[in-house]
mmCIF file of C-alpha atoms in Angstrom:
data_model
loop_
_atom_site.group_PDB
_atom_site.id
_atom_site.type_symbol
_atom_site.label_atom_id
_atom_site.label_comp_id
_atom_site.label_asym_id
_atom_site.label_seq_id
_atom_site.Cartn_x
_atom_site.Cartn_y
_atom_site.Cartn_z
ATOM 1 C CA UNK A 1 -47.172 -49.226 22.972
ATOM 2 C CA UNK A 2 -46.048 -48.063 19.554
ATOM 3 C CA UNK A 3 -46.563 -45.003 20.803
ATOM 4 C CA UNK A 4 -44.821 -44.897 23.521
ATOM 5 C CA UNK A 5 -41.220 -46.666 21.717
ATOM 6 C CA UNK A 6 -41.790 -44.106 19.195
ATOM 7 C CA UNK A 7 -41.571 -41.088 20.918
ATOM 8 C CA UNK A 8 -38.765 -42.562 22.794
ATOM 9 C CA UNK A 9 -36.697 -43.389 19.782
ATOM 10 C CA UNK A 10 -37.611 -39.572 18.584
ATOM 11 C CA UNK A 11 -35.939 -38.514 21.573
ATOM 12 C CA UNK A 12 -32.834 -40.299 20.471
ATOM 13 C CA UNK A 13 -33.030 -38.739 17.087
ATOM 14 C CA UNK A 14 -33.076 -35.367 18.320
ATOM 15 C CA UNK A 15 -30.291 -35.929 20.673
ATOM 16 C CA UNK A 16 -28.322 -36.803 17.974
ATOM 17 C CA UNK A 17 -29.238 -34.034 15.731
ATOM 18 C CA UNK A 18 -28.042 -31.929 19.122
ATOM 19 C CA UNK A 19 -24.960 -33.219 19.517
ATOM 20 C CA UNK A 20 -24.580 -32.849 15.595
ATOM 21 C CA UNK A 21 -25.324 -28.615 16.091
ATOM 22 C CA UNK A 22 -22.858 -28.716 19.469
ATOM 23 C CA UNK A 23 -20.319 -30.314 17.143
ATOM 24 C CA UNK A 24 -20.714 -27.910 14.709
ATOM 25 C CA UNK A 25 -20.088 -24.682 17.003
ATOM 26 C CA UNK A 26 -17.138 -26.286 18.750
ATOM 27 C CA UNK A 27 -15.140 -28.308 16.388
ATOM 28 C CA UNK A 28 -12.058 -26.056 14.961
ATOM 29 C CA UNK A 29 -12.376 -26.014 11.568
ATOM 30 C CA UNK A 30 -15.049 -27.147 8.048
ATOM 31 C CA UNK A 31 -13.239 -30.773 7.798
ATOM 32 C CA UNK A 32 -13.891 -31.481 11.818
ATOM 33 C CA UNK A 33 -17.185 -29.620 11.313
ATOM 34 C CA UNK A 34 -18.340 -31.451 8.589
ATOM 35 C CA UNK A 35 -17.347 -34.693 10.574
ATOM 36 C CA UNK A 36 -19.924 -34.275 13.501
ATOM 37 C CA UNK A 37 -22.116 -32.598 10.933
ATOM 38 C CA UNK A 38 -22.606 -35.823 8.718
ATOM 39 C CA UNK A 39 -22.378 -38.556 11.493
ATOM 40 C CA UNK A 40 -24.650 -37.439 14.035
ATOM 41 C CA UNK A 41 -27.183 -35.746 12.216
ATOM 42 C CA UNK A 42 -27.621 -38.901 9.673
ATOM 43 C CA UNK A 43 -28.494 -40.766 12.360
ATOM 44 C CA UNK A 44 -30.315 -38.524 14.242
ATOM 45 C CA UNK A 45 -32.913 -37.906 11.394
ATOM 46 C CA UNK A 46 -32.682 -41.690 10.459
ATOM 47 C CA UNK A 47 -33.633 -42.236 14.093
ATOM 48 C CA UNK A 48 -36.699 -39.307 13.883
ATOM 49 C CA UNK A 49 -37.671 -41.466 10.662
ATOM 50 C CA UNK A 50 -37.564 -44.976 12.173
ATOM 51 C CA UNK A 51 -39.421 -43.198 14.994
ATOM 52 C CA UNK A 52 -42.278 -42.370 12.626
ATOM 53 C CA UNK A 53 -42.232 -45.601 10.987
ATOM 54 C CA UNK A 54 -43.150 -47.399 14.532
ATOM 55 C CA UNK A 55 -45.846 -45.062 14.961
ATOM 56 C CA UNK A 56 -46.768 -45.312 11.996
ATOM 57 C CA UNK A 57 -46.798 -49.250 11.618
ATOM 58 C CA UNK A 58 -50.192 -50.867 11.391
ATOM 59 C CA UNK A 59 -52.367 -47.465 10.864
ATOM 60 C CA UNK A 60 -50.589 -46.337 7.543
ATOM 61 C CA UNK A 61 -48.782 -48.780 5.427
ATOM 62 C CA UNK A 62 -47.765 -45.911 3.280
ATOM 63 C CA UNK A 63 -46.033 -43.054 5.609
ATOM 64 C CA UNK A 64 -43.927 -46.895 6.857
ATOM 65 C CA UNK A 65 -42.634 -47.064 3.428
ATOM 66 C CA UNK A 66 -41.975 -43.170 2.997
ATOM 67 C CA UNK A 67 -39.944 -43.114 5.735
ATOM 68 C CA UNK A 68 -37.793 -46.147 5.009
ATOM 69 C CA UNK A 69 -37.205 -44.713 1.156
ATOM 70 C CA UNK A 70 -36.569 -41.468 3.069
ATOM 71 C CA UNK A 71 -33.736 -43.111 5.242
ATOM 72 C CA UNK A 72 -32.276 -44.703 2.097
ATOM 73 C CA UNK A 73 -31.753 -41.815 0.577
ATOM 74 C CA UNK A 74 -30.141 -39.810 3.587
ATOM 75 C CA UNK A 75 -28.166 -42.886 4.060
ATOM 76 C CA UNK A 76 -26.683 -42.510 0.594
ATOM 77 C CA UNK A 77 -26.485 -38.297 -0.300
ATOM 78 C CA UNK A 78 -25.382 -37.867 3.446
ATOM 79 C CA UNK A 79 -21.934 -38.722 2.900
ATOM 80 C CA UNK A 80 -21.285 -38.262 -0.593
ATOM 81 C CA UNK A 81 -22.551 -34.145 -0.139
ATOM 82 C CA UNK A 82 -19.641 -34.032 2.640
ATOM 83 C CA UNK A 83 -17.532 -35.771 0.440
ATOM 84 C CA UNK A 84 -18.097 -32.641 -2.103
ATOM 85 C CA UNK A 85 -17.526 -30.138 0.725
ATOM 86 C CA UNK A 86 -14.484 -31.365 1.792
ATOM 87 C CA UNK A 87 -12.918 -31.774 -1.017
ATOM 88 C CA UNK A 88 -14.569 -28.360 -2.439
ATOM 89 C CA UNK A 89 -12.844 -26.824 0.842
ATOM 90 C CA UNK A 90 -9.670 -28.483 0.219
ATOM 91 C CA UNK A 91 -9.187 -27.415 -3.289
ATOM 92 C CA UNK A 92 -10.430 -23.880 -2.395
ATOM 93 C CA UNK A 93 -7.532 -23.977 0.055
ATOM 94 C CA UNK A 94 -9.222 -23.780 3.481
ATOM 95 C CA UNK A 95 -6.604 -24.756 5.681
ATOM 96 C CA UNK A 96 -6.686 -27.401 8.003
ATOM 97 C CA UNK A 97 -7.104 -26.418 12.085
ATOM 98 C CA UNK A 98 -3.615 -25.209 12.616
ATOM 99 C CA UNK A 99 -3.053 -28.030 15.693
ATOM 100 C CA UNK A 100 -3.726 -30.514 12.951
ATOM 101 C CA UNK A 101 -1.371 -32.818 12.856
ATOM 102 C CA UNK A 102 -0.561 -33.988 8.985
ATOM 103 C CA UNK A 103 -2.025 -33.358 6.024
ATOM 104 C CA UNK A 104 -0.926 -36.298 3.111
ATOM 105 C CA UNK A 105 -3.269 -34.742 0.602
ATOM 106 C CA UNK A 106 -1.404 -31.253 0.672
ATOM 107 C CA UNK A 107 1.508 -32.955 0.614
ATOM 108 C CA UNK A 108 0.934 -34.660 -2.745
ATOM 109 C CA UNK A 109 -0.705 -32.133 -4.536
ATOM 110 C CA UNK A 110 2.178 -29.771 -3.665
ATOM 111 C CA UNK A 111 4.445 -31.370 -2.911
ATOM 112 C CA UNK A 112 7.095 -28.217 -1.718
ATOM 113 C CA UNK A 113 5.023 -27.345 1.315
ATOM 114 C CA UNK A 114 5.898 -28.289 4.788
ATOM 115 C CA UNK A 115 3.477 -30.219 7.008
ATOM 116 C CA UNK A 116 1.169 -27.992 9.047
ATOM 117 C CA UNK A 117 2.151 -26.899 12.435
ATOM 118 C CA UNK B 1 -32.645 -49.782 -23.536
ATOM 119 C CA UNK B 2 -30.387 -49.030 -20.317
ATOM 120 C CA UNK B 3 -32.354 -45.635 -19.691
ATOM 121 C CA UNK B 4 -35.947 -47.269 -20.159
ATOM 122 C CA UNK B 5 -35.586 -49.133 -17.496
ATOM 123 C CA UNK B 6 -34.141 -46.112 -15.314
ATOM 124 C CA UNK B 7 -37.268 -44.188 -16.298
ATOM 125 C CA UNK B 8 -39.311 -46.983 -14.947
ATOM 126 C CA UNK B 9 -37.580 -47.525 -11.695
ATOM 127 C CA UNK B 10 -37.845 -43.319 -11.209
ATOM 128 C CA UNK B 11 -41.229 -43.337 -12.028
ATOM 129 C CA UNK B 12 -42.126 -46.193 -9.385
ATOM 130 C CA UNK B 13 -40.332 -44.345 -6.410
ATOM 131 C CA UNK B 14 -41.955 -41.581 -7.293
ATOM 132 C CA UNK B 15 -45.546 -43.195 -7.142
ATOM 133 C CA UNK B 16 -44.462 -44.649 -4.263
ATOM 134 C CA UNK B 17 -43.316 -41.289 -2.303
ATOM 135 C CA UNK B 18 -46.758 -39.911 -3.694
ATOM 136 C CA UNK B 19 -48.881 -42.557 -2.784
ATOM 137 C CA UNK B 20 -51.811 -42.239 -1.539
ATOM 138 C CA UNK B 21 -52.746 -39.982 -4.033
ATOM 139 C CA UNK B 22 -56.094 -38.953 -2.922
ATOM 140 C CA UNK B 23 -56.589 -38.857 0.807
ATOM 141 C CA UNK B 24 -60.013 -39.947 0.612
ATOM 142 C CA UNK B 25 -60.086 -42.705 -1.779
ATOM 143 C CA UNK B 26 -56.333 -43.680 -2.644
ATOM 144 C CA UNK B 27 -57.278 -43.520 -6.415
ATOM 145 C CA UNK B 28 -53.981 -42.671 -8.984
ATOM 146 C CA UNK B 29 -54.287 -39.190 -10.148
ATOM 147 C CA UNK B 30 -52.966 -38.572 -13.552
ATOM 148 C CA UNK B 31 -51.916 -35.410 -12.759
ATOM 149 C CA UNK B 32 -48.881 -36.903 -9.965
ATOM 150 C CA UNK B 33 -48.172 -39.116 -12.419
ATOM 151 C CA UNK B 34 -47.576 -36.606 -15.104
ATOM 152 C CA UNK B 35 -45.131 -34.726 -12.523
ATOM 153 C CA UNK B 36 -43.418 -37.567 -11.986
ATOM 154 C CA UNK B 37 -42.631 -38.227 -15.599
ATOM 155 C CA UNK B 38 -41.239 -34.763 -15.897
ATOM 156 C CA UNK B 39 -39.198 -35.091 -12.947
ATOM 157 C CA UNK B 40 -37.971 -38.629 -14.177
ATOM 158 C CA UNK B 41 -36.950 -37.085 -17.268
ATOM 159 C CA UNK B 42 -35.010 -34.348 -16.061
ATOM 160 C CA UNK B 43 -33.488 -36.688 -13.569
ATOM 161 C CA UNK B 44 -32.198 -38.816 -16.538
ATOM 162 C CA UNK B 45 -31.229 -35.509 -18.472
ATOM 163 C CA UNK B 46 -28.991 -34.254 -15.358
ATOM 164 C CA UNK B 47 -27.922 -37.579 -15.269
ATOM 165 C CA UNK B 48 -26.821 -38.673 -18.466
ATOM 166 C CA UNK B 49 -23.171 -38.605 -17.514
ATOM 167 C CA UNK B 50 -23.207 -40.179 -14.357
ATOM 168 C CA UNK B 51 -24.146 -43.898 -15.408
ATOM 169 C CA UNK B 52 -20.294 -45.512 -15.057
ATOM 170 C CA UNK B 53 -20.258 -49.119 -17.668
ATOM 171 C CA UNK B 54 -19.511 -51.202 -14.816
ATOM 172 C CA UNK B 55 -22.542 -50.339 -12.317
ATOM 173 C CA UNK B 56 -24.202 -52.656 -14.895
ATOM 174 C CA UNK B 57 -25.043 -55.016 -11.796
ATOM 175 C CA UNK B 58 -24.633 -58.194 -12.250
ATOM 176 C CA UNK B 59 -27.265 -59.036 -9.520
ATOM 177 C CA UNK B 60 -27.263 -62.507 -7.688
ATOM 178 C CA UNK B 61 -28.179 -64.256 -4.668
ATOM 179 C CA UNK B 62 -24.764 -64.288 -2.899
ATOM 180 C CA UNK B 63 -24.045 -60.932 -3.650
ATOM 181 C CA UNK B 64 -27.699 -59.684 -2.257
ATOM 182 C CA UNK B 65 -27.227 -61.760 0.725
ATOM 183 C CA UNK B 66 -23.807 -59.738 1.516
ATOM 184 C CA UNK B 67 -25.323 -56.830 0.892
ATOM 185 C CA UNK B 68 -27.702 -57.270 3.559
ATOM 186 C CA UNK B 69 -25.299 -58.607 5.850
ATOM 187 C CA UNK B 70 -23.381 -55.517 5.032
ATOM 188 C CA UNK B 71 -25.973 -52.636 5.898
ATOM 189 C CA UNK B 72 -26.309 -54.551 9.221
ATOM 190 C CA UNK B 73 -22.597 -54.247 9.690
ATOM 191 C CA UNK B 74 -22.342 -50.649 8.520
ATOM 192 C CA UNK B 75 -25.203 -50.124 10.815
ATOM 193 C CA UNK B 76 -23.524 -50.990 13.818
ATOM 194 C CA UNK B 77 -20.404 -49.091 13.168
ATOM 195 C CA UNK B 78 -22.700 -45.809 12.217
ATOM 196 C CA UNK B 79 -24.041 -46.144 15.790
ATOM 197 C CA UNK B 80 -20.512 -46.578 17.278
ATOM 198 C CA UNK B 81 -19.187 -43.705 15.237
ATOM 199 C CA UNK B 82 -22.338 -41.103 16.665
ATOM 200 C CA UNK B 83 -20.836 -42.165 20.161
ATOM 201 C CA UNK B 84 -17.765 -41.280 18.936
ATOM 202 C CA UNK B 85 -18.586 -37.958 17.943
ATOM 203 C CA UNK B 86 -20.846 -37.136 20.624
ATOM 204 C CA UNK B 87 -18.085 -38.596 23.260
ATOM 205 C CA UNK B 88 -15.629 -35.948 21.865
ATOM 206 C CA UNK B 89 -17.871 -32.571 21.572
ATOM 207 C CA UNK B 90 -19.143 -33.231 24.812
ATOM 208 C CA UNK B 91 -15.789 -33.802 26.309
ATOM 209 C CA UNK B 92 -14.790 -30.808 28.020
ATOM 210 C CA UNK B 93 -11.121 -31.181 26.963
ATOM 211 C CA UNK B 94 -12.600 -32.166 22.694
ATOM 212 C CA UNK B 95 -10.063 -35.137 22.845
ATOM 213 C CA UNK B 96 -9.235 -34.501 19.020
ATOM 214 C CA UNK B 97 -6.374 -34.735 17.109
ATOM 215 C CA UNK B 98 -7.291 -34.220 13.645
ATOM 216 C CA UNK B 99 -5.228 -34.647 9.961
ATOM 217 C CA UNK B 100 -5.508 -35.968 6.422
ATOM 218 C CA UNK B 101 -3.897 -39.470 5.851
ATOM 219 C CA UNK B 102 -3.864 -41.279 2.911
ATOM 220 C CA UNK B 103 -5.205 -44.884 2.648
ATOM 221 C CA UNK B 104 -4.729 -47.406 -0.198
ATOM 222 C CA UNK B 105 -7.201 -50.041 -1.477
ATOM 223 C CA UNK B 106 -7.140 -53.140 -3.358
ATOM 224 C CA UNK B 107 -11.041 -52.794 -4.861
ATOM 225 C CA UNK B 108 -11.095 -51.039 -8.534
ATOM 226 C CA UNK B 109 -14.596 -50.939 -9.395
ATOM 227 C CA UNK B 110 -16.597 -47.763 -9.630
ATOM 228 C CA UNK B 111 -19.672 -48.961 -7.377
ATOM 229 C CA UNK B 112 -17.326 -50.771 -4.734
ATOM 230 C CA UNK B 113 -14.798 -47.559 -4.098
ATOM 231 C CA UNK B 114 -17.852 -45.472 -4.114
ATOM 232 C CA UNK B 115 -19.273 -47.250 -1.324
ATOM 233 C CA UNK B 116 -16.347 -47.139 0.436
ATOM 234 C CA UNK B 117 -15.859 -43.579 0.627
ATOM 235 C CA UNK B 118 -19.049 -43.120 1.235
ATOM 236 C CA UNK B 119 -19.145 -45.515 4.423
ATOM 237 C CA UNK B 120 -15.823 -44.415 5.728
ATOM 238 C CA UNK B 121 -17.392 -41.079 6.035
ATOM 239 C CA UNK B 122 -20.381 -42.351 8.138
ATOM 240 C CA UNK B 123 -17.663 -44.356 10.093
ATOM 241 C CA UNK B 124 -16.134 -43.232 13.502
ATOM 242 C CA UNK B 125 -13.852 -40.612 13.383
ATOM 243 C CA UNK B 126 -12.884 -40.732 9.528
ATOM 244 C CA UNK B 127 -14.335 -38.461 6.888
ATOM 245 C CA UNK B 128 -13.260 -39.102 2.869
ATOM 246 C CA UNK B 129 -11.808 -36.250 1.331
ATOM 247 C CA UNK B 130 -10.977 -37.283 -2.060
ATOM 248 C CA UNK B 131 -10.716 -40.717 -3.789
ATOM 249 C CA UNK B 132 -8.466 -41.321 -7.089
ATOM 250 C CA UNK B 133 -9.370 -44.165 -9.823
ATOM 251 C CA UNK B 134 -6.457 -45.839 -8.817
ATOM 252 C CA UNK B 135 -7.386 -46.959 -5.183
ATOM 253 C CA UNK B 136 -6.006 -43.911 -3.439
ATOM 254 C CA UNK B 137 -8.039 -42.632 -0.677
ATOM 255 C CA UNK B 138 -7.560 -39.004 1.123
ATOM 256 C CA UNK B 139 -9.164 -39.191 4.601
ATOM 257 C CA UNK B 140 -9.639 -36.791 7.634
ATOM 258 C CA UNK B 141 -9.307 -38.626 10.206
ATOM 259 C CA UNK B 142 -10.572 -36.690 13.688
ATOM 260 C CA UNK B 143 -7.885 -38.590 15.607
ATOM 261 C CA UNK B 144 -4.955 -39.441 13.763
ATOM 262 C CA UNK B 145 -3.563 -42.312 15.354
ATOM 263 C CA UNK B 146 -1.260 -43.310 12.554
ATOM 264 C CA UNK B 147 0.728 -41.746 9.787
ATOM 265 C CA UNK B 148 1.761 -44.528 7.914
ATOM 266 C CA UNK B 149 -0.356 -45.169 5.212
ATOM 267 C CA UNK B 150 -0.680 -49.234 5.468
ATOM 268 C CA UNK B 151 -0.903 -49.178 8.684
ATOM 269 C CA UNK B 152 -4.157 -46.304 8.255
ATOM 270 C CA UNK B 153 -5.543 -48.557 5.617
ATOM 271 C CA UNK B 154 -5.422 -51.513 7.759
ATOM 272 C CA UNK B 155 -7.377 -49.794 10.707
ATOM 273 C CA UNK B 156 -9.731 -47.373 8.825
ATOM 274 C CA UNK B 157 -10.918 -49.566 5.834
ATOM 275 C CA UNK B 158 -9.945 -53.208 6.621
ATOM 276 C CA UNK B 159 -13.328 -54.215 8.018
ATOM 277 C CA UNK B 160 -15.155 -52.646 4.907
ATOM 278 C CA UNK B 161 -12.773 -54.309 1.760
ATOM 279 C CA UNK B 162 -13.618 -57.514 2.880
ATOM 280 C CA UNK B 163 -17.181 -56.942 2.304
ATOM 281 C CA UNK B 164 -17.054 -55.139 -0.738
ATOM 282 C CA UNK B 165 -14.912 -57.971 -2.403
ATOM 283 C CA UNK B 166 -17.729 -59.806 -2.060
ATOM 284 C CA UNK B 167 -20.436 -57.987 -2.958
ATOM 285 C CA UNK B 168 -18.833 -55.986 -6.131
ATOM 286 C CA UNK B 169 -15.879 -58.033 -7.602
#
């Protein structure tokens, strides 16, 4: 039975992690990239890791915690690596997708440019 | 004092990452151990600047119990923003409409803004760019439905200050 809700949950993951790699070919630009890049494949590889904490549970007490400290610390450099990037991008001056629609944080750093678009 | 306790707490994740030491009898093996401590060490070397006064938690039962109720709540919106994301890459059209908007927050603590940028970016549609000391947040939002920047606060981190009132001021 564990089996069984494990593998299915694994399929889940992966799906994810596939609609994280789709997202990344055909969002515009880094900022949308790094959007579907951060969401879905955090969750996807949480999902592959709560996957092989149900198999796991019972037989191996030890992989169960692994995974969970795993997830935990996904959870938490996930987001704060795209955080980096896109504001590494920003201040490198990668522009925004050129159908974006406002940009307040160009604005205010410099402030004589007009809004995109 | 401060660091000793660090090293301690490193050295216990690590044990517990490399546990079972030996496959065949679970003994400790001096050896991991040793690694560990390095690793520890360095950790606190690379480290030594990023330990901010006020993460100095001052740990107690009604903050722990918001905690938990928070990861529960983050939880569900993490789900709800993968169907987000998912809806709109798989959506022939990409129904997207992206831009930076600026949000403002009340919270002023290190830890709290910290883990606000870092859960508006695993949040639907809404990806932290930059946050300022002061409470100023720059966020990409994939679908800009507002400009003005209460009215963006009040819909992208409303839910979350809440919360964080409670669990870090």
């Amino acid at each position: 039975m564990n089996e069984i809700i494990g593998k299915l949950v694994l399929v889940v993951g992966l799906a994810f992690n596939v609609f994280g790699c789709i997202g990344l070919i055909r969002l515009p630009d880094v900022y949308n990239r790094l959007q579907a890049a951060t969401k879905c494949v955090t969750l996807g590889t949480c999902f592959i890791l709560v996957s092989v904490m149900i198999s796991a549970w019972g037989e191996s007490g030890a992989l169960v915690l692994k995974a969970f400290l795993c997830m935990v610390f996904i959870l938490i450099t996930s987001p704060t690596a795209a955080h980096a990037l896109a504001r590494g991008a920003h201040a490198a001056g990668v522009k925004l997708w050129d159908q974006s629609v406002v940009d307040r944080y160009r604005e205010d750093n410099d402030p004589g440019v007009e809004e995109p678009e | 004092m401060k660091k000793g306790a660090l090293l301690v707490l490193l050295l216990i994740v690590w044990a517990v990452l490399a546990w079972p030491f030996d496959v065949q009898t679970g003994a400790l093996k001096w050896s991991d151990m040793a690694a560990g401590l390095v690793v520890a060490l360095l950790v606190l070397v690379l480290a030594r600047e990023l330990s901010p006064s006020d993460v100095a938690l001052r740990v107690s039962p009604v903050r722990v119990f918001w905690f938990v109720a928070y990861a529960f709540f983050l939880g569900w919106y993490i789900v709800k923003a993968n169907v987000d994301v998912a809806y709109r890459v798989l959506h022939p059209d990409m129904p997207i409409r992206p831009g930076i908007v600026k949000v403002k927050t009340a919270l002023r603590s290190q830890a709290a803004l910290t883990m606000l940028s870092n859960s508006i970016t695993l949040t639907p549609g809404t990806l932290t760019v930059n946050a300022l000391e002061d409470g100023t947040l720059y966020i990409h939002w994939i679908y800009v439905r507002t400009e003005d920047a209460d009215e963006a606060s009040r819909m992208i981190i409303g839910r979350f200050e809440w919360f964080l009132e409670k669990i870090f001021e």
